[in-house]
Coordinates of N, CA, C and O in Angstrom, one line a residue:
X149 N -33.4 49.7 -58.7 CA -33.4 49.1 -57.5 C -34.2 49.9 -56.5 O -34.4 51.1 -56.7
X150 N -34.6 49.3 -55.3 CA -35.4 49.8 -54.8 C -35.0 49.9 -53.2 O -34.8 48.9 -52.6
X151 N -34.8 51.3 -52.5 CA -33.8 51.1 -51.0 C -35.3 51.8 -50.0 O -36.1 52.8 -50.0
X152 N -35.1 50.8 -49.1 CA -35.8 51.1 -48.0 C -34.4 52.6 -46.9 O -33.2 52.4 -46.7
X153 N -34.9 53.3 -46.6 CA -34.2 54.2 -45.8 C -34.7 54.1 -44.6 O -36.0 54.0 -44.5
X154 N -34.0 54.1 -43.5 CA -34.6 54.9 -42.4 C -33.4 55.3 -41.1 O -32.2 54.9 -41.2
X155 N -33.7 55.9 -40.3 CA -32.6 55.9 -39.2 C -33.2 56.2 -38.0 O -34.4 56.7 -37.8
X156 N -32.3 55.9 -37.0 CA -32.6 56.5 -35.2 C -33.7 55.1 -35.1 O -34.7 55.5 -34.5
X157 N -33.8 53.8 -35.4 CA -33.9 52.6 -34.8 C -34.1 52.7 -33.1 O -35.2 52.5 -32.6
X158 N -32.9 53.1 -32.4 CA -32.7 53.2 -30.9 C -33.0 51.9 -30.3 O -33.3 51.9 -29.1
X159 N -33.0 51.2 -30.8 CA -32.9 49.9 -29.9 C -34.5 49.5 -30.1 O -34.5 48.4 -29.7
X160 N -35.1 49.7 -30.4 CA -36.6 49.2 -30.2 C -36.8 48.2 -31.3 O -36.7 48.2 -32.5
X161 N -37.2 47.1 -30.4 CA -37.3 46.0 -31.1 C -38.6 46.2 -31.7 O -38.7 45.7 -32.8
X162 N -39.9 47.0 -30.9 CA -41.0 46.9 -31.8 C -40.9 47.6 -32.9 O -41.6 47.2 -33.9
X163 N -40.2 48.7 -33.1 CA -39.8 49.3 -34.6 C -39.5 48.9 -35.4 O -40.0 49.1 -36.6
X164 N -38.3 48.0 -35.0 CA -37.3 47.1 -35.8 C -38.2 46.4 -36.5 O -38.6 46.6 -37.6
X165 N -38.7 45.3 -35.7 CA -40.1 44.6 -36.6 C -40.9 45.0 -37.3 O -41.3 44.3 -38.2
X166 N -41.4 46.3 -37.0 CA -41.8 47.0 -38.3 C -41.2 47.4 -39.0 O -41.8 47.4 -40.1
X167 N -40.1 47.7 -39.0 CA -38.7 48.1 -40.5 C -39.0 46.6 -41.0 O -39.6 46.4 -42.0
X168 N -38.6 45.5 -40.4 CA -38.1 44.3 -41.3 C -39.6 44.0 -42.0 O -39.5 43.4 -43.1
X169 N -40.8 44.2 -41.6 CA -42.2 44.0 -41.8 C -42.3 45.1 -43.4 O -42.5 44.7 -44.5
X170 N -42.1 46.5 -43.1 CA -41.9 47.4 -44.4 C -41.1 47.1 -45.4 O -41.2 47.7 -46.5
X171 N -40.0 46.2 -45.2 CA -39.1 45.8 -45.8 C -39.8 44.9 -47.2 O -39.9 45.1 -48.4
X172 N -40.2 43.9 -46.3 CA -40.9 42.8 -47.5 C -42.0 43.5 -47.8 O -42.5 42.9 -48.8
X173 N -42.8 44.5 -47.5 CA -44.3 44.8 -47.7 C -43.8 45.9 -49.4 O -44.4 46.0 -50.5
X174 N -42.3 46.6 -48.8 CA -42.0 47.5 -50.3 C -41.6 46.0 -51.3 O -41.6 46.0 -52.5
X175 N -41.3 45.2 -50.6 CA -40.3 44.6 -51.8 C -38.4 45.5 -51.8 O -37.7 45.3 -52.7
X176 N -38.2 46.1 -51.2 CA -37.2 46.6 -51.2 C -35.7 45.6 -51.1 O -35.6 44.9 -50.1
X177 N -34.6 45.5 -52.2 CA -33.6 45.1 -52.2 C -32.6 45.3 -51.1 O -32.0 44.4 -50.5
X178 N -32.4 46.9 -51.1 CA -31.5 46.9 -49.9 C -31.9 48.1 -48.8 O -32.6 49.1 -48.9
X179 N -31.5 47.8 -48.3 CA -32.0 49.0 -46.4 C -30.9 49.9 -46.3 O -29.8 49.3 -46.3
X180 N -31.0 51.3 -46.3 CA -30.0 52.3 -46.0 C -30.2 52.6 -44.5 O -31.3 53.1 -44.2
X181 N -29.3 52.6 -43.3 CA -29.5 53.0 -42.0 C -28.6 54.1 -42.0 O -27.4 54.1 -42.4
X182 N -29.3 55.1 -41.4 CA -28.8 56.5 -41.6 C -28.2 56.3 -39.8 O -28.1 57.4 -39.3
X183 N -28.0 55.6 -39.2 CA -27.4 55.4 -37.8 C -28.4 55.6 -36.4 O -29.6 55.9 -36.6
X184 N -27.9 55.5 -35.2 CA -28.4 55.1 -33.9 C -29.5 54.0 -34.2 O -30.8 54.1 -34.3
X185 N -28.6 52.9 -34.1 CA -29.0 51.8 -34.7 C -29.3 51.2 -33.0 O -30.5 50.8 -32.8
X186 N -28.5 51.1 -32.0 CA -28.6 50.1 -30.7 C -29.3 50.5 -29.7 O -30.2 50.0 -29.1
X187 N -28.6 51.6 -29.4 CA -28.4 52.8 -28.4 C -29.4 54.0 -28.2 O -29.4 54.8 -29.1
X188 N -30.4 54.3 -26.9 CA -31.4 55.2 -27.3 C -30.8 56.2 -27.1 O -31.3 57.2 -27.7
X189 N -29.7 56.5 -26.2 CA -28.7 57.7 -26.4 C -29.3 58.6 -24.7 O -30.5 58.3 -24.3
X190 N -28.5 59.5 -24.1 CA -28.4 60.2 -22.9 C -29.6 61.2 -23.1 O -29.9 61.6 -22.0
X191 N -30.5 61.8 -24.2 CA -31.3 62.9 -24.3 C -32.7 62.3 -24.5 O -33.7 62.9 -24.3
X192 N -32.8 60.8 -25.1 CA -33.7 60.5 -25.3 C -34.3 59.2 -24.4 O -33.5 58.5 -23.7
X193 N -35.8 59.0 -24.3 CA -36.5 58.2 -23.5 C -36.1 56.6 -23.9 O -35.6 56.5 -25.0
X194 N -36.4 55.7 -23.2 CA -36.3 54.6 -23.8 C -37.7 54.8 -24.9 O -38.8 55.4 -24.6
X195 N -37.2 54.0 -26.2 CA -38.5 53.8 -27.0 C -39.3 52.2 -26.8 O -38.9 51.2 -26.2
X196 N -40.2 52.4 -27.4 CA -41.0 51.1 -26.9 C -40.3 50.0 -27.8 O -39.8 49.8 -29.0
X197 N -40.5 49.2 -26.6 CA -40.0 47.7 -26.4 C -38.1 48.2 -26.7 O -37.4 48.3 -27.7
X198 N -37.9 48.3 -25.3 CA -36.5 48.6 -26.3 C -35.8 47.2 -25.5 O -35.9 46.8 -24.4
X199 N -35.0 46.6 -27.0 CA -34.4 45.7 -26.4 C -33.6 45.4 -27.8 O -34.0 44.9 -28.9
X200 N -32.1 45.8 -27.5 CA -31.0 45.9 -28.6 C -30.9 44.2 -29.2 O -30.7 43.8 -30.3
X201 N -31.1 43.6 -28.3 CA -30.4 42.0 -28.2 C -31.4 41.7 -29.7 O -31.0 41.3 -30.8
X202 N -32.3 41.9 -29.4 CA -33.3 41.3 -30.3 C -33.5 42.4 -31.9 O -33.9 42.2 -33.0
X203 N -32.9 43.7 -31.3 CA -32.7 44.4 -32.6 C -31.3 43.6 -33.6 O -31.3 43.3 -34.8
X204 N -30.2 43.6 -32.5 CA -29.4 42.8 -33.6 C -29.5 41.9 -33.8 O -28.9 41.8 -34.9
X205 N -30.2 40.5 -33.5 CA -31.0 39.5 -34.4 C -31.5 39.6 -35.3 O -31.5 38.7 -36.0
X206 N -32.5 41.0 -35.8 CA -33.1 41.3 -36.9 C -32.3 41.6 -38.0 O -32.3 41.2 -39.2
X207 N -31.6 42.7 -37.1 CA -30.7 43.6 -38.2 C -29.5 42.1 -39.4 O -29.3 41.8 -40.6
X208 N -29.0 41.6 -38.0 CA -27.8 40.3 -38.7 C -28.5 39.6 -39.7 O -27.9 39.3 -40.7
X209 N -30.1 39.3 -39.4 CA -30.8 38.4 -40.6 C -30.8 38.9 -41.8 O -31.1 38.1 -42.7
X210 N -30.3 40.4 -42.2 CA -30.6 40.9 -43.4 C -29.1 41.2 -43.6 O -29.2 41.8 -44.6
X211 N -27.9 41.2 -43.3 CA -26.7 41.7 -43.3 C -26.3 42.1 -44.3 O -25.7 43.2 -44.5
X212 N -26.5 41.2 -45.1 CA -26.4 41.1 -46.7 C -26.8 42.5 -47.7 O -26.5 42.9 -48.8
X213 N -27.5 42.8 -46.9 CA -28.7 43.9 -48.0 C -28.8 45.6 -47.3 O -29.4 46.6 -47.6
X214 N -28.0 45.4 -46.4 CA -27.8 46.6 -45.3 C -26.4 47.6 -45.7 O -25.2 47.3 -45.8
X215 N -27.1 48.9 -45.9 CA -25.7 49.9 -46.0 C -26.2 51.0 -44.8 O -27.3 51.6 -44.7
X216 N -25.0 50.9 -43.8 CA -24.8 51.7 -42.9 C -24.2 52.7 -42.3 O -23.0 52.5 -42.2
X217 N -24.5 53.9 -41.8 CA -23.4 55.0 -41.3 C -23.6 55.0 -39.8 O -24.5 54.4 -39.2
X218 N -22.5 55.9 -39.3 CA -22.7 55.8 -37.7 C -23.5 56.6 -37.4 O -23.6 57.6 -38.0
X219 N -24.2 56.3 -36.6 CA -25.0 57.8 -35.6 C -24.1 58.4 -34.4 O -22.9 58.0 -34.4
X220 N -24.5 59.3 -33.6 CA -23.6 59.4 -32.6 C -24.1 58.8 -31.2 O -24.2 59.3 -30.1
X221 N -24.4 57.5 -31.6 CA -24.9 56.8 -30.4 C -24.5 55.4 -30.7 O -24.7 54.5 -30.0
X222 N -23.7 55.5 -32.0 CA -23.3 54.0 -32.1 C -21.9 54.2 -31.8 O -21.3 55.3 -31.8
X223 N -21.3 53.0 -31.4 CA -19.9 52.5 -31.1 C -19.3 51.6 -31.2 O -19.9 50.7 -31.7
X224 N -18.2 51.3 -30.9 CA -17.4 50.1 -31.2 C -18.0 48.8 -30.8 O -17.9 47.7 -31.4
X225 N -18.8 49.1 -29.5 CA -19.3 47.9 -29.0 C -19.8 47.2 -30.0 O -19.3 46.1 -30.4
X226 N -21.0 48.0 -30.7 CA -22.1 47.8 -31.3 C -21.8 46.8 -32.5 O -22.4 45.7 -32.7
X227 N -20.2 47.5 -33.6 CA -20.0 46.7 -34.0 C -19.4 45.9 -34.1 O -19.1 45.5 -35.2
X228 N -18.9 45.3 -32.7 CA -19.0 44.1 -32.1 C -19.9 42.9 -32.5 O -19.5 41.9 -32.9
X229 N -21.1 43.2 -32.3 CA -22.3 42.4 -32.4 C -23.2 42.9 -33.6 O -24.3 43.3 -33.2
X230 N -23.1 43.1 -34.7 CA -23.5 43.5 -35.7 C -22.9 43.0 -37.1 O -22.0 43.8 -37.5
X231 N -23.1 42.1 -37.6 CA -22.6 41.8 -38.6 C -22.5 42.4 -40.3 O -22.4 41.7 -41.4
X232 N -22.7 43.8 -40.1 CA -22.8 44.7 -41.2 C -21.8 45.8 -40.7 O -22.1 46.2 -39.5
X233 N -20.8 46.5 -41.4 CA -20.5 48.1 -41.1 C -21.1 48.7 -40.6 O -22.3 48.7 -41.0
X234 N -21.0 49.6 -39.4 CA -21.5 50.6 -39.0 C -20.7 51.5 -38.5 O -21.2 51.6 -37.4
X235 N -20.0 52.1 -38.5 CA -18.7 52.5 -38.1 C -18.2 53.9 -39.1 O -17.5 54.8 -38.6
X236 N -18.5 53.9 -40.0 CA -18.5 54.6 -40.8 C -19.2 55.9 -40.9 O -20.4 55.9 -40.7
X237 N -18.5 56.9 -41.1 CA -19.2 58.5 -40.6 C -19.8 59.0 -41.6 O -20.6 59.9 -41.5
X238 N -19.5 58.3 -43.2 CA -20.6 58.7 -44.0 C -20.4 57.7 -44.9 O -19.8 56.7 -44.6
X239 N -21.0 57.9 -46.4 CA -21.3 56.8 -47.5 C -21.5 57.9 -48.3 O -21.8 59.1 -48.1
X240 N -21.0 57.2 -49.5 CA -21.3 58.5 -51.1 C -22.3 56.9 -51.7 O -22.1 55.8 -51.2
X241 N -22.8 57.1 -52.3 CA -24.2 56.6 -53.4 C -24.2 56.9 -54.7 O -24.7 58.1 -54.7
X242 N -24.0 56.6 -56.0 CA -24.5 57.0 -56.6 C -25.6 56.0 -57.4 O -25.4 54.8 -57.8
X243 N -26.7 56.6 -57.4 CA -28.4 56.1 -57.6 C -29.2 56.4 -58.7 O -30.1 57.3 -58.6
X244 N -29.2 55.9 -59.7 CA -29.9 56.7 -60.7 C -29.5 57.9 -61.0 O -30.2 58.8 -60.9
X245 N -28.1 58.1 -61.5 CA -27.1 59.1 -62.0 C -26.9 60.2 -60.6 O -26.0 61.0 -60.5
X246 N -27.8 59.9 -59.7 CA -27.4 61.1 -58.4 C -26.8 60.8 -57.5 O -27.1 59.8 -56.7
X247 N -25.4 61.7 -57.4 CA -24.6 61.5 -56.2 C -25.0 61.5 -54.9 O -24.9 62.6 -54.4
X248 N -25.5 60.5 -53.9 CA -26.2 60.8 -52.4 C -25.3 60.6 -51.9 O -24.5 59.7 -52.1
X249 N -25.1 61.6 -51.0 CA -24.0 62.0 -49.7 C -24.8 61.1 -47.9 O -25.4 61.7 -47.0
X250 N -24.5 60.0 -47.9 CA -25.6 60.1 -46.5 C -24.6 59.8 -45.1 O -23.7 59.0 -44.8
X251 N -25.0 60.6 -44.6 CA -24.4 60.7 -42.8 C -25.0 61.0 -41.6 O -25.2 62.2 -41.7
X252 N -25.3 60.8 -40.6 CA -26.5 60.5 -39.7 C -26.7 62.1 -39.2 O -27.8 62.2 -38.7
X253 N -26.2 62.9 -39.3 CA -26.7 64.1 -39.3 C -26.0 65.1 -38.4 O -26.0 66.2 -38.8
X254 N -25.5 64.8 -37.2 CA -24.7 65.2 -35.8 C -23.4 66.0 -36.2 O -23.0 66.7 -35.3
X255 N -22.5 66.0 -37.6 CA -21.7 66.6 -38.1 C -22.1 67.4 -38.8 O -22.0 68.6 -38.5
X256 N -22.6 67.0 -39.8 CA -23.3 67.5 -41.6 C -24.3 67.7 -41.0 O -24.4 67.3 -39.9
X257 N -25.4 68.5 -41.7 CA -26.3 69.0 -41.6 C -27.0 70.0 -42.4 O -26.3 70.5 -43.3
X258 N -27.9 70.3 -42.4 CA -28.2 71.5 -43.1 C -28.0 73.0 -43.1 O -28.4 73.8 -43.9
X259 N -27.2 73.4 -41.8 CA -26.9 74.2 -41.5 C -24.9 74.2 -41.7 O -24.1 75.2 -41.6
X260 N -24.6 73.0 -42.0 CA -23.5 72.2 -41.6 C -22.9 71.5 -43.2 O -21.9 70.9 -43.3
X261 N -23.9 71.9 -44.5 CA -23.6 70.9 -45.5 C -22.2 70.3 -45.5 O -21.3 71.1 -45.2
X262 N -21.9 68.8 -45.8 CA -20.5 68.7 -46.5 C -20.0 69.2 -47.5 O -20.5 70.3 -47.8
X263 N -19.1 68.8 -48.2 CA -18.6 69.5 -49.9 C -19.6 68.5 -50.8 O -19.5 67.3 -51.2
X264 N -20.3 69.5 -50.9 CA -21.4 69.1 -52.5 C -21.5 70.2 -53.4 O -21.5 71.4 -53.3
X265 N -21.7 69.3 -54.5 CA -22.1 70.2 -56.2 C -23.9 70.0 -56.1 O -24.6 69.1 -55.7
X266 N -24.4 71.4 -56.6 CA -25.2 71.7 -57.4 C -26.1 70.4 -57.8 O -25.3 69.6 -58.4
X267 N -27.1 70.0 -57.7 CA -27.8 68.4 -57.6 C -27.1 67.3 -57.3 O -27.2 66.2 -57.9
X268 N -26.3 67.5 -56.2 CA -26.8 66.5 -55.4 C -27.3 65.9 -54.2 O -27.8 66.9 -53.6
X269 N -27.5 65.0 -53.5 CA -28.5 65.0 -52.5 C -27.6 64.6 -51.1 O -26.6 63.9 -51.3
X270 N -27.8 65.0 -50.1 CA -27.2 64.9 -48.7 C -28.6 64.0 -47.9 O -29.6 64.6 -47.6
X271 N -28.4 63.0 -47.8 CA -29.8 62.1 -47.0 C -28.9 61.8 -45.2 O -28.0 61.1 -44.9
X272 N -29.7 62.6 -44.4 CA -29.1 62.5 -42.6 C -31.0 61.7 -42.3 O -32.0 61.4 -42.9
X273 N -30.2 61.8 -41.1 CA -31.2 61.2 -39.8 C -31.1 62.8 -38.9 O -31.2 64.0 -39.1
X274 N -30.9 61.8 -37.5 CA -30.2 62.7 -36.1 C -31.5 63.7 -36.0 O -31.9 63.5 -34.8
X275 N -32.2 64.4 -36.3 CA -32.7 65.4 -36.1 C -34.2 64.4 -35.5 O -34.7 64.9 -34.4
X276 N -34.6 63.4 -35.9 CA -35.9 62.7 -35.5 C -37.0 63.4 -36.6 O -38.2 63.2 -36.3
X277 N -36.7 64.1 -37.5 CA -37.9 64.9 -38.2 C -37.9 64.9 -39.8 O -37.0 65.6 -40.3
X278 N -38.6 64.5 -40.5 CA -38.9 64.0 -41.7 C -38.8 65.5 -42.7 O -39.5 66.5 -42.8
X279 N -37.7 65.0 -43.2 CA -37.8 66.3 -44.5 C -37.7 66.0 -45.9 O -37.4 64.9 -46.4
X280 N -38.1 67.0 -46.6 CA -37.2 66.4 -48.4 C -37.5 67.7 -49.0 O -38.6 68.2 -49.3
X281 N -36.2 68.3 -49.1 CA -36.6 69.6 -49.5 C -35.5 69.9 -50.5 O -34.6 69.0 -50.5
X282 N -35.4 70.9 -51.2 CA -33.9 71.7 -51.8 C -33.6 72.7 -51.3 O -34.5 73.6 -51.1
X283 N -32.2 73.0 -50.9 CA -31.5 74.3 -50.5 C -30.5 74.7 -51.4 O -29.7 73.9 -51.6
X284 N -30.4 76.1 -52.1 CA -29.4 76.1 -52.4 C -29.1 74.9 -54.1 O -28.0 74.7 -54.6
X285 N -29.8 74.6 -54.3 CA -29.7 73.5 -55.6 C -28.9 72.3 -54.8 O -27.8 71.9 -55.3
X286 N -29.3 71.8 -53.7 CA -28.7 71.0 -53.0 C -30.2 70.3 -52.2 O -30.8 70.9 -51.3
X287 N -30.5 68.7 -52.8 CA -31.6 67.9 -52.2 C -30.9 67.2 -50.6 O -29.9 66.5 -50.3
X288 N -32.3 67.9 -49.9 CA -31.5 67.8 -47.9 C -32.5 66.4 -48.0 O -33.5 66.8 -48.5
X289 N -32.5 65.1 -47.6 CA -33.8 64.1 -47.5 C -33.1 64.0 -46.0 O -31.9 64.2 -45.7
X290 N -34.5 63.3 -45.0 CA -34.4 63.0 -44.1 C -35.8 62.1 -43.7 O -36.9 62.5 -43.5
X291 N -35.1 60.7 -43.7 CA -36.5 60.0 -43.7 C -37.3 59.9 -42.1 O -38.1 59.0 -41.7
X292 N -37.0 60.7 -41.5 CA -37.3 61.1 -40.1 C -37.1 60.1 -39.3 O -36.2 59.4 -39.8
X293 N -37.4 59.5 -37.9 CA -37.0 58.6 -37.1 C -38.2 57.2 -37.1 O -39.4 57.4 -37.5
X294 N -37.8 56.0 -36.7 CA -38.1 55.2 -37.0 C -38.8 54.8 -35.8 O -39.8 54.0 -35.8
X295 N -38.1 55.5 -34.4 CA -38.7 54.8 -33.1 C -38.7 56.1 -32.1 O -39.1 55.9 -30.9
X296 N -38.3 57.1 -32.4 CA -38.8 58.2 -31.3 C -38.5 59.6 -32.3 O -37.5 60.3 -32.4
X297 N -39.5 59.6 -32.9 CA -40.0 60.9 -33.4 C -40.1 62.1 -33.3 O -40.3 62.2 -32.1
X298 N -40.1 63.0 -33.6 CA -40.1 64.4 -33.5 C -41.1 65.6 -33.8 O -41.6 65.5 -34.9
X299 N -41.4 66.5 -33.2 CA -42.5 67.9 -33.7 C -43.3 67.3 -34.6 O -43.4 67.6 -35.8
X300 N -44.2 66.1 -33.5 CA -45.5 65.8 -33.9 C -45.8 64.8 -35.3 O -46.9 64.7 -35.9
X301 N -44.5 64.2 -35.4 CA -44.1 63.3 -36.8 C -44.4 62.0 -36.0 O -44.0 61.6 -35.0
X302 N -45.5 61.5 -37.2 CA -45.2 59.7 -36.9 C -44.0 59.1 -36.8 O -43.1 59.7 -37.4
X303 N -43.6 57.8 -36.3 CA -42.7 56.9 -37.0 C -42.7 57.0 -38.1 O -43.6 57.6 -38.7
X304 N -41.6 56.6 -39.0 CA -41.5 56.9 -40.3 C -40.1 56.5 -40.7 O -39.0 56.8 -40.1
X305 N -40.2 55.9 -41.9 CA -39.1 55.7 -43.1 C -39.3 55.6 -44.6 O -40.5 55.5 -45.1
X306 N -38.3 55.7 -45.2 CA -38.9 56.2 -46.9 C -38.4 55.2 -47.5 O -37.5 54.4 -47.0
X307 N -39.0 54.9 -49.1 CA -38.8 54.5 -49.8 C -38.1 55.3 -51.5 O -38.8 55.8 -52.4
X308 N -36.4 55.0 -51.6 CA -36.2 55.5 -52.6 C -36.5 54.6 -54.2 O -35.6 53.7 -54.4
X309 N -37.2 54.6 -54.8 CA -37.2 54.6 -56.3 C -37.7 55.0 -57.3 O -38.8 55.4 -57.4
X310 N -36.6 54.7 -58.6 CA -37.0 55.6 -59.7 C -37.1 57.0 -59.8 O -37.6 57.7 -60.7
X311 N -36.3 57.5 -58.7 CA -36.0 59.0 -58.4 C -37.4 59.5 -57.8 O -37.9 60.5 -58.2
X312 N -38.0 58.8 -56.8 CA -38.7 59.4 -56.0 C -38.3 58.8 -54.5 O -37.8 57.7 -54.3
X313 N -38.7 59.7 -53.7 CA -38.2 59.8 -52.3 C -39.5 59.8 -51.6 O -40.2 60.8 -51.6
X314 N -40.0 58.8 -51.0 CA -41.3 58.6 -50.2 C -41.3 58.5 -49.2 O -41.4 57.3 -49.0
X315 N -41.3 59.2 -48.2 CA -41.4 59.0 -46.6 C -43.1 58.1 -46.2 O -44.2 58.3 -46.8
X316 N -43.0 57.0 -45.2 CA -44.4 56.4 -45.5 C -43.9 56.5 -43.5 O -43.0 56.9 -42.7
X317 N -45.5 55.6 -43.5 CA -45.5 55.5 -42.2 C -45.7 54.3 -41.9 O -46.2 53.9 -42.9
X318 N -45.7 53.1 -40.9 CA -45.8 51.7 -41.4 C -47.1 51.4 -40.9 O -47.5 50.7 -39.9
X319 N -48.0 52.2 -41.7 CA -49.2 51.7 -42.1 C -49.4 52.1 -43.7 O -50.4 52.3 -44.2
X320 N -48.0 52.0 -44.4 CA -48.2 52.5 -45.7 C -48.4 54.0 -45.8 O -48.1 54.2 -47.0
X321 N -48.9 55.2 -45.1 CA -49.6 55.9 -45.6 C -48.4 56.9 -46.1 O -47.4 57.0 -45.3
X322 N -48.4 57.6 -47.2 CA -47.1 58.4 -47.4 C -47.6 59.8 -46.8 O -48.7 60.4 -46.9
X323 N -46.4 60.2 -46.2 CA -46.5 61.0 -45.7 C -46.1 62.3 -46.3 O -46.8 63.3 -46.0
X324 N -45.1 62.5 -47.1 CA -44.4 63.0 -48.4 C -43.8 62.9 -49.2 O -42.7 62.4 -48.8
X325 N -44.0 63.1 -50.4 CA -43.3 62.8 -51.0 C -42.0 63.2 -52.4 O -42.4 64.2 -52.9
X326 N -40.8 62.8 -53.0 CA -40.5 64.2 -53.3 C -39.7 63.6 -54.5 O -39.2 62.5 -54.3
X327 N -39.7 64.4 -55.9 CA -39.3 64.1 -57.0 C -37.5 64.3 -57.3 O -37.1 65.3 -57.8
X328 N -36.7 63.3 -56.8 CA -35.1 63.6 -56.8 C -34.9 64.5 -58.6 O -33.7 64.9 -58.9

């Protein structure tokens, strides 16, 4: 199966349209949202085109095919008007025999891990910055932010399959890529 990842959305509808646009371009089955799905949050700028109303029209069209965690910018409101989970502080995965741990990052972290064994993988957001690395015999992924980026990182979301982890940019170009 093949999972589109991304997180930190922030309300921008022009993003969103590009997620739902990378969506059909991977062919991807289902969308993993690592959270701050509505909300651009108190530290950050509005992102372009921000306009939630029209993010959750996007998001509801795919409801079906969406696995979600909270960010710390999502809330009850949110899922109010969201017709998928979001509420939830993390998700366990298992993908091609690997346990993925994923949680938007504001708890857990890499400085912060949860309780994990020895290969398996912890996938956050929250930071805005694209990683895929191992610590410790422990795979950290972060498919970086989708609509307000970080230390000079494009937009960006990955594609998991077949035990590869692809951060692209939605002009396709991969940006890195990393063998689970």
């Amino acid at each position: 199966m093949k999972y589109l990842v991304a997180s930190d959305i922030h309300g921008s509808a022009y993003y969103c349209r590009k997620l739902m646009e990378a969506m059909e371009i991977e062919g991807a089955e289902r969308m993993i949202l690592l959270g701050d799905v509505l909300y651009h949050g108190p530290r950050n700028d509005l992102p372009k085109d921000y306009a939630p109303k029209k993010v959750i029209e996007m998001l509801n069209s795919k409801k079906d095919c969406i696995y979600c965690v909270r960010g710390n910018c999502d809330t009850e409101v949110d899922q109010m008007v969201l017709d998928f989970p979001v509420l939830a502080d993390y998700g366990f995965f298992e993908i091609e025999g690997k346990c993925i741990y994923c949680s938007h990052g504001h708890v857990y972290h890499e400085k912060n891990l949860p309780p994990l064994k020895k290969g398996d993988i912890f996938m956050h957001g929250h930071t805005h910055v694209l990683q895929a690395k191992e610590v410790d015999g422990i795979t950290i992924l972060n498919p970086g932010s989708v609509s307000i980026p970080k230390e000079g990182n494009p937009p960006t979301y990955a594609v998991l399959e077949n035990g590869i982890f692809t951060i692209k940019t939605f002009e396709q170009n991969t940006v890195k890529e990393y063998c689970l």
